[in-house]
XYZ file of C-alpha atoms in Angstrom:
385
model
C 85.280 102.178 108.794
C 85.298 101.542 105.061
C 86.284 98.538 103.004
C 88.275 98.656 99.763
C 86.351 96.293 97.498
C 87.793 95.165 94.198
C 87.262 92.669 91.417
C 88.527 92.015 87.930
C 87.832 89.918 84.865
C 90.496 88.969 82.284
C 89.340 87.351 79.050
C 91.930 85.723 76.784
C 92.270 86.588 73.133
C 90.732 83.816 71.032
C 92.951 80.764 70.528
C 95.373 81.945 73.236
C 95.901 79.853 76.373
C 97.455 82.729 78.324
C 96.143 86.235 78.824
C 98.414 89.115 77.823
C 96.919 91.260 80.607
C 97.674 90.896 84.285
C 96.213 92.317 87.514
C 98.168 92.316 90.765
C 97.035 93.421 94.211
C 98.813 93.846 97.512
C 97.862 95.394 100.843
C 100.377 96.809 103.305
C 99.591 98.887 106.407
C 96.015 99.400 105.197
C 97.097 100.705 101.785
C 95.829 98.726 98.795
C 97.891 98.787 95.607
C 96.478 97.534 92.315
C 98.263 97.223 88.986
C 96.652 96.403 85.651
C 99.351 95.709 83.041
C 98.782 95.024 79.335
C 101.748 93.280 77.682
C 102.750 94.135 74.139
C 101.054 91.795 71.661
C 99.363 88.640 72.932
C 100.070 85.103 74.070
C 103.123 83.945 76.005
C 105.330 87.007 75.360
C 102.575 89.426 76.329
C 101.827 87.379 79.438
C 105.486 87.513 80.504
C 105.683 91.272 79.906
C 102.438 91.933 81.791
C 103.420 89.622 84.662
C 106.838 91.214 85.108
C 105.399 94.725 84.874
C 102.568 94.137 87.319
C 104.704 92.261 89.856
C 107.504 94.848 89.815
C 105.189 97.858 89.922
C 102.939 96.418 92.622
C 105.875 95.516 94.863
C 107.664 98.840 94.400
C 104.563 101.038 94.622
C 103.462 99.245 97.805
C 106.902 100.047 99.263
C 106.291 103.766 98.489
C 109.154 103.931 95.994
C 108.821 107.005 93.706
C 107.000 106.256 90.463
C 109.972 107.559 88.441
C 112.154 104.797 89.908
C 109.391 102.265 89.302
C 109.168 103.159 85.608
C 112.956 103.187 85.194
C 113.052 99.707 86.710
C 110.362 98.509 84.300
C 112.243 99.899 81.286
C 115.514 98.311 82.434
C 113.958 94.946 83.325
C 111.753 93.995 80.385
C 113.195 91.978 77.490
C 113.179 93.591 74.042
C 110.905 92.168 71.325
C 113.083 91.200 68.329
C 110.269 91.933 65.867
C 109.072 95.328 67.143
C 112.313 96.422 68.775
C 110.429 97.637 71.859
C 109.777 96.146 75.263
C 107.083 97.492 77.477
C 103.646 96.929 78.874
C 101.081 99.641 79.357
C 99.831 99.932 82.924
C 97.532 101.558 85.432
C 98.427 101.819 89.129
C 95.787 102.530 91.775
C 96.847 103.048 95.381
C 94.202 103.780 98.023
C 93.808 103.369 101.776
C 90.654 102.551 103.732
C 89.894 106.261 104.115
C 89.733 106.502 100.324
C 92.892 108.593 99.951
C 95.401 107.726 97.276
C 96.485 108.206 93.694
C 96.177 106.854 90.176
C 98.974 106.519 87.584
C 98.150 105.721 83.960
C 100.516 104.869 81.131
C 98.933 104.230 77.706
C 95.917 102.305 79.077
C 92.438 103.702 78.363
C 91.596 106.452 80.893
C 89.953 105.283 84.110
C 86.245 105.909 84.694
C 85.392 107.491 88.070
C 81.779 107.483 89.259
C 80.292 109.055 92.395
C 76.576 108.836 93.226
C 75.819 107.870 89.644
C 77.662 110.850 88.153
C 80.842 110.741 86.079
C 83.657 112.723 87.689
C 86.591 114.106 85.750
C 89.896 113.146 87.335
C 92.653 115.705 87.588
C 95.163 114.244 85.089
C 98.619 115.743 85.549
C 101.059 114.895 82.773
C 104.532 113.811 83.822
C 107.509 112.519 81.862
C 109.539 109.649 83.300
C 112.307 108.013 81.287
C 110.894 109.585 78.142
C 107.474 108.052 78.877
C 104.361 110.191 79.295
C 102.499 109.189 82.461
C 99.331 110.729 83.905
C 99.043 111.205 87.662
C 95.691 111.761 89.414
C 95.189 112.279 93.144
C 92.032 110.525 94.393
C 89.874 111.027 97.461
C 87.131 108.402 97.441
C 83.874 108.485 99.358
C 81.804 105.420 100.189
C 80.152 104.162 97.013
C 82.763 105.742 94.706
C 83.831 103.456 91.882
C 86.936 103.442 89.672
C 87.010 101.230 86.590
C 90.177 100.837 84.545
C 90.674 98.585 81.528
C 93.088 97.238 78.971
C 92.629 98.345 75.364
C 90.740 95.137 74.580
C 87.681 96.925 75.923
C 88.076 99.800 73.459
C 88.604 97.344 70.592
C 85.516 95.264 71.415
C 83.329 94.644 68.374
C 85.664 96.173 65.772
C 84.646 94.896 62.351
C 81.872 92.821 63.930
C 79.027 94.289 65.968
C 80.696 97.724 65.814
C 82.669 99.272 62.964
C 85.310 101.031 65.027
C 84.958 99.594 68.532
C 83.755 101.486 71.562
C 84.361 105.192 71.909
C 85.746 106.177 75.337
C 82.685 108.374 75.897
C 80.403 105.396 75.189
C 82.311 103.206 77.651
C 81.992 105.913 80.306
C 78.254 106.200 79.650
C 77.824 102.395 79.814
C 79.494 102.279 83.239
C 77.389 105.181 84.448
C 74.146 103.500 83.338
C 75.011 100.262 85.147
C 76.344 101.895 88.307
C 74.579 101.434 91.623
C 76.036 102.374 94.982
C 75.609 98.886 96.456
C 76.871 96.843 93.482
C 79.984 94.841 94.384
C 83.188 95.754 92.536
C 83.445 92.254 91.031
C 79.897 92.514 89.684
C 80.600 95.946 88.178
C 83.769 94.649 86.484
C 81.957 91.609 85.110
C 79.100 93.689 83.665
C 81.526 95.617 81.444
C 83.618 92.536 80.615
C 80.501 90.568 79.684
C 79.379 93.386 77.356
C 82.775 93.222 75.624
C 82.507 89.430 75.410
C 79.156 89.820 73.650
C 80.469 92.518 71.292
C 83.308 90.193 70.309
C 80.763 87.483 69.514
C 82.190 85.428 72.421
C 85.537 85.211 70.577
C 87.684 88.035 71.950
C 89.857 89.654 69.301
C 92.181 91.014 71.990
C 92.986 90.300 75.620
C 90.281 92.118 77.566
C 90.603 93.064 81.223
C 88.404 95.166 83.501
C 89.475 96.123 87.032
C 87.046 97.819 89.418
C 88.003 99.363 92.764
C 85.236 100.601 95.031
C 85.071 102.070 98.529
C 82.286 100.354 100.464
C 80.962 100.499 104.027
C 82.393 97.791 106.273
C 79.467 95.370 106.061
C 79.890 92.308 108.291
C 78.419 88.832 107.912
C 78.337 86.353 110.795
C 77.981 82.767 109.626
C 77.252 79.824 111.938
C 77.842 76.345 110.509
C 76.920 73.349 112.657
C 76.356 73.017 116.422
C 79.169 72.904 119.031
C 80.677 69.541 120.009
C 79.570 70.110 123.617
C 75.802 70.836 123.774
C 76.401 72.559 127.119
C 78.066 75.371 125.149
C 75.111 75.956 122.808
C 73.871 79.050 124.626
C 77.341 80.620 124.949
C 78.240 80.036 121.299
C 74.910 81.348 119.982
C 75.242 84.356 122.301
C 78.697 85.140 120.904
C 77.404 84.645 117.350
C 74.508 87.061 117.878
C 76.647 89.616 119.734
C 78.599 90.445 116.562
C 77.236 93.371 114.560
C 76.074 92.850 110.995
C 73.975 90.249 109.221
C 73.581 86.712 110.566
C 73.266 83.462 108.605
C 72.890 79.916 109.921
C 73.770 76.812 107.877
C 72.501 73.404 108.895
C 69.277 71.935 110.219
C 70.617 71.074 113.677
C 72.420 74.396 114.128
C 69.224 76.209 113.071
C 67.297 74.334 115.763
C 69.936 75.238 118.345
C 69.810 78.938 117.400
C 66.007 79.001 117.452
C 65.918 77.284 120.862
C 68.467 79.653 122.422
C 66.717 82.700 120.917
C 63.327 81.290 121.999
C 62.074 81.830 118.442
C 60.084 79.622 116.090
C 61.918 77.859 113.267
C 59.838 77.445 110.121
C 60.687 75.998 106.716
C 59.878 77.026 103.174
C 58.314 74.433 100.873
C 59.600 76.072 97.708
C 62.453 74.605 95.629
C 63.878 77.418 93.439
C 66.802 75.062 92.736
C 66.129 71.323 92.881
C 69.749 70.663 93.897
C 69.491 72.864 96.978
C 67.225 72.126 99.972
C 64.687 74.834 100.881
C 65.574 77.679 103.230
C 64.128 78.263 106.688
C 63.151 81.258 108.774
C 63.995 82.473 112.289
C 62.915 85.943 113.351
C 66.096 88.013 113.760
C 68.268 85.836 111.490
C 68.903 87.058 107.934
C 69.334 83.627 106.319
C 68.599 80.102 107.496
C 69.621 77.300 105.159
C 70.592 73.633 105.025
C 74.224 72.686 105.631
C 76.559 70.624 103.467
C 74.593 70.520 100.185
C 73.954 74.271 100.296
C 77.567 75.020 101.206
C 78.804 72.790 98.375
C 76.705 74.681 95.811
C 77.733 78.033 97.323
C 81.386 76.966 96.958
C 80.764 76.227 93.259
C 79.340 79.748 92.831
C 82.292 81.227 94.750
C 84.825 79.478 92.494
C 83.123 80.922 89.417
C 83.023 84.338 91.072
C 86.769 84.286 91.785
C 87.723 82.901 88.350
C 88.917 85.933 86.288
C 88.338 84.106 82.985
C 84.645 83.442 83.725
C 82.841 85.761 81.253
C 79.319 85.815 82.691
C 78.011 88.574 84.959
C 78.970 87.774 88.539
C 75.852 88.314 90.580
C 73.353 86.100 92.375
C 69.668 86.603 91.702
C 68.448 83.139 92.728
C 66.148 82.620 95.698
C 67.637 79.273 96.743
C 69.814 78.978 99.850
C 73.108 78.632 97.954
C 72.504 81.749 95.835
C 71.397 83.769 98.853
C 74.419 82.607 100.874
C 76.837 83.335 98.005
C 75.351 86.810 97.630
C 75.835 87.551 101.336
C 79.378 86.139 101.421
C 80.717 87.505 98.154
C 78.711 90.614 97.274
C 77.254 91.987 100.493
C 80.098 91.773 103.005
C 83.563 93.177 103.584
C 84.268 91.087 106.675
C 83.085 87.604 107.604
C 83.047 85.946 111.035
C 82.610 82.177 110.760
C 81.530 80.031 113.699
C 82.086 76.333 112.939
C 80.562 73.668 115.168
C 82.199 70.254 114.907
C 79.434 68.126 116.379
C 78.625 65.033 114.303
C 75.189 65.102 112.679
C 73.651 61.651 113.159
C 71.171 62.351 110.342
C 74.083 62.176 107.864
C 75.002 58.560 108.687
C 75.034 56.428 105.553
C 74.786 59.458 103.217
C 78.515 59.897 102.612
C 78.413 63.275 104.358
C 80.738 63.767 107.319
C 82.452 66.512 109.259
C 85.514 66.308 107.009
C 83.404 67.146 103.934
C 81.935 70.163 105.716
C 85.300 71.386 107.000
C 86.915 70.953 103.573
C 84.220 73.174 102.042
C 84.674 75.761 104.808
C 88.455 75.871 104.265
C 88.024 76.370 100.502
C 85.463 79.119 101.052
C 87.837 80.736 103.537
C 90.592 80.796 100.913
C 88.319 82.408 98.323
C 87.131 85.095 100.750
C 90.739 85.966 101.649
C 91.700 86.042 97.955
C 88.938 88.625 97.461
C 90.531 90.821 100.117
C 87.831 90.281 102.733
C 88.642 90.289 106.440
C 87.875 86.820 107.754
C 87.894 85.353 111.246
C 87.022 81.742 112.001
C 86.377 79.956 115.277
C 85.805 76.248 115.901
C 83.644 74.875 118.715
């Protein structure tokens, strides 16, 4: 089974509070529909145009309504700009199921970049006319590791009159994506690499709204995360057994829960004495467990990383190279998994008395992480013990 991974970054034009680009995503019956819309101009009007276009197209395309009707609806729905006398937003629509089958529609956005095994593939672009508008249709059949990147024209304009005389050539953008492609790189990371390059070319003051959307077909990699021991110690063995029975990688958060897992597995629990990040306690080791880390403090820092990762306006490259527990946990949760099984023990940790750390703090962090994982399109199951 494969997992449709995606991520996007949208950087506002300088001195604008709203982005004139918009990305929408919906999933129905295993079919993922993505729309990247670029509203005419910038600021509030562009944001309204892009929002209307993306919402309408995403809803209609997900309902399998013919693209001709979708475009007619867009033309009839958008308000007309009094200055330019036109009303439209350029757009790209990507629809793909978990077998990698689908299609791509492009209207006036820069052409999508398709990469397979590190090689650029030329999409079959069939020209069609709908409502007097020229639209390109491309059937797609993705294999695991295949990557599609589509952008607004802010990417093409990056660096004009600054670091570059005439912006990026399409061929140069394609080559840049090819150079930075790896099969295992998460879609969000791939999108942020290109967006960050544009941010740098603009001198960190974007001259146009700049959006990068990446869609990637990945293997269904599972992460099983145990946080805290069960309320009833008599259930320790059963809960750990269920935790270990799930396929995929396994991570344990919390000193007490780590001791419980080690005892049930009849393995030695050891601790690292290195502090890669002074705000995060050191990690531990149990043979057969992929990550052993401290609980609440590590989860709190991992949540901070997750919020930055989800934030589309965050311009830095979204990857985790740190060796501390929070970075390693964020990498597993956000970049290395398509599904997450969370086992939450609600036993009170007596070691936290007087430290202002309680079960409510831990559960609040878990709920927020859960929301972020679902927003990223990951399959999440959670059980409380």
